[in-house]
Amino acid sequence: DAGVIQSPRHEVTEMGQEVTLRCKPISGHNSLFWYRQTMMRGLELLIYFNNNVPIDDSGMPEDRFSAKMPNASFSTLKIQPSEPRDSAVYFCASTLGLAGVAGELFFGEGSRLTVL
Amino acid sequence: GENVEQHPSTLSVQEGDSAVIKCTYSDSASNYFPWYKQELGKRPQLIIDIRSNVGEKKDQRIAVTLNKTAKHFSLHITETQPEDSAVYFCAASMSGTASKLTFGTGTRLQVTL
């Protein structure tokens, strides 16, 4: 398996533009997570899905952020409109959640977003 | 929700010495405690984990200890090598929430020659 695949790897955009980050989890994994990493705040969980259903989006900073998982092999994180403070590395991760038992998270390479 | 505190934020050791990183968590229902290593510009990767039914686990030069009473767990790296230089994150998972991990703020470990 190629692991968790994220795109784009790097994105530079101007304030006010829409940003869409994409993620393909590992085949067979049933839980998917979006994390944001900054120097100031570390690794923050934004939202996670179980069997394509959003379970907890309490970490989504504001209404400008939205996430979808239309099927088991694809998820998007959208920021509209983007702001400079959204600049960060966004990681997608997946895991094989068995009966609610926690296990290893497999992270993608991350998408480095810079909003000018 | 769960809160995980991690210390120290930076740690510098000489090659061959041991390194210890400590974490505390707030929710007594947490039962899964992994450690992730993140090299510069790379993704976090699991290096070792421990569940609440054991007090210690070892894997070669790495060991984790867990004290559920004190809600405290630690990472021990012995005989450190330059390739151990990275940021290490502890995390805790609340029971019944699958892998919804709360991460500590990270420890930057520098192993000097």
PDB file of C-alpha atoms in Angstrom, chain B residues 64-110:
ATOM      1  CA  VAL B  64       7.752   3.488  27.976  1.00  0.00           C
ATOM      2  CA  THR B  65       6.435   3.438  31.508  1.00  0.00           C
ATOM      3  CA  LEU B  66       2.918   4.174  32.678  1.00  0.00           C
ATOM      4  CA  ASN B  67       1.667   5.129  36.124  1.00  0.00           C
ATOM      5  CA  LYS B  68      -2.132   5.184  35.944  1.00  0.00           C
ATOM      6  CA  THR B  69      -2.528   6.319  39.520  1.00  0.00           C
ATOM      7  CA  ALA B  70      -0.460   9.423  38.881  1.00  0.00           C
ATOM      8  CA  LYS B  71      -1.731   9.743  35.296  1.00  0.00           C
ATOM      9  CA  HIS B  72       1.835   9.935  34.125  1.00  0.00           C
ATOM     10  CA  PHE B  73       3.808   8.199  31.359  1.00  0.00           C
ATOM     11  CA  SER B  74       7.366   8.519  30.135  1.00  0.00           C
ATOM     12  CA  LEU B  75       9.573   7.696  27.161  1.00  0.00           C
ATOM     13  CA  HIS B  76      13.095   6.478  27.818  1.00  0.00           C
ATOM     14  CA  ILE B  77      15.731   6.299  25.101  1.00  0.00           C
ATOM     15  CA  THR B  78      19.021   4.667  26.037  1.00  0.00           C
ATOM     16  CA  GLU B  79      22.364   4.846  24.214  1.00  0.00           C
ATOM     17  CA  THR B  80      21.158   7.785  22.141  1.00  0.00           C
ATOM     18  CA  GLN B  81      22.419   8.186  18.584  1.00  0.00           C
ATOM     19  CA  PRO B  82      22.413  11.201  16.236  1.00  0.00           C
ATOM     20  CA  GLU B  83      19.525   9.675  14.282  1.00  0.00           C
ATOM     21  CA  ASP B  84      17.391   9.904  17.422  1.00  0.00           C
ATOM     22  CA  SER B  85      17.370  13.685  16.949  1.00  0.00           C
ATOM     23  CA  ALA B  86      13.761  14.631  16.215  1.00  0.00           C
ATOM     24  CA  VAL B  87      10.594  15.947  17.822  1.00  0.00           C
ATOM     25  CA  TYR B  88       8.811  13.415  19.999  1.00  0.00           C
ATOM     26  CA  PHE B  89       5.098  13.630  20.776  1.00  0.00           C
ATOM     27  CA  CYS B  90       3.215  11.766  23.449  1.00  0.00           C
ATOM     28  CA  ALA B  91      -0.525  11.241  23.126  1.00  0.00           C
ATOM     29  CA  ALA B  92      -3.476   9.834  24.993  1.00  0.00           C
ATOM     30  CA  SER B  93      -6.696   8.324  23.773  1.00  0.00           C
ATOM     31  CA  MET B  94      -9.927   8.330  25.708  1.00  0.00           C
ATOM     32  CA  SER B  95     -11.719   5.051  26.123  1.00  0.00           C
ATOM     33  CA  GLY B  96     -14.452   4.441  23.574  1.00  0.00           C
ATOM     34  CA  THR B  97     -13.264   7.072  21.146  1.00  0.00           C
ATOM     35  CA  ALA B  98     -11.172   4.805  18.978  1.00  0.00           C
ATOM     36  CA  SER B  99      -8.034   6.620  17.972  1.00  0.00           C
ATOM     37  CA  LYS B 100      -9.066  10.167  18.784  1.00  0.00           C
ATOM     38  CA  LEU B 101      -5.670  11.113  20.130  1.00  0.00           C
ATOM     39  CA  THR B 102      -4.814  14.215  22.092  1.00  0.00           C
ATOM     40  CA  PHE B 103      -1.169  15.077  21.544  1.00  0.00           C
ATOM     41  CA  GLY B 104       1.318  16.722  23.843  1.00  0.00           C
ATOM     42  CA  THR B 105       3.157  19.801  22.645  1.00  0.00           C
ATOM     43  CA  GLY B 106       6.278  17.899  21.643  1.00  0.00           C
ATOM     44  CA  THR B 107       9.898  17.602  22.799  1.00  0.00           C
ATOM     45  CA  ARG B 108      12.715  18.537  20.480  1.00  0.00           C
ATOM     46  CA  LEU B 109      15.555  16.099  21.186  1.00  0.00           C
ATOM     47  CA  GLN B 110      19.032  16.983  19.990  1.00  0.00           C
TER      48      GLN B 110
END
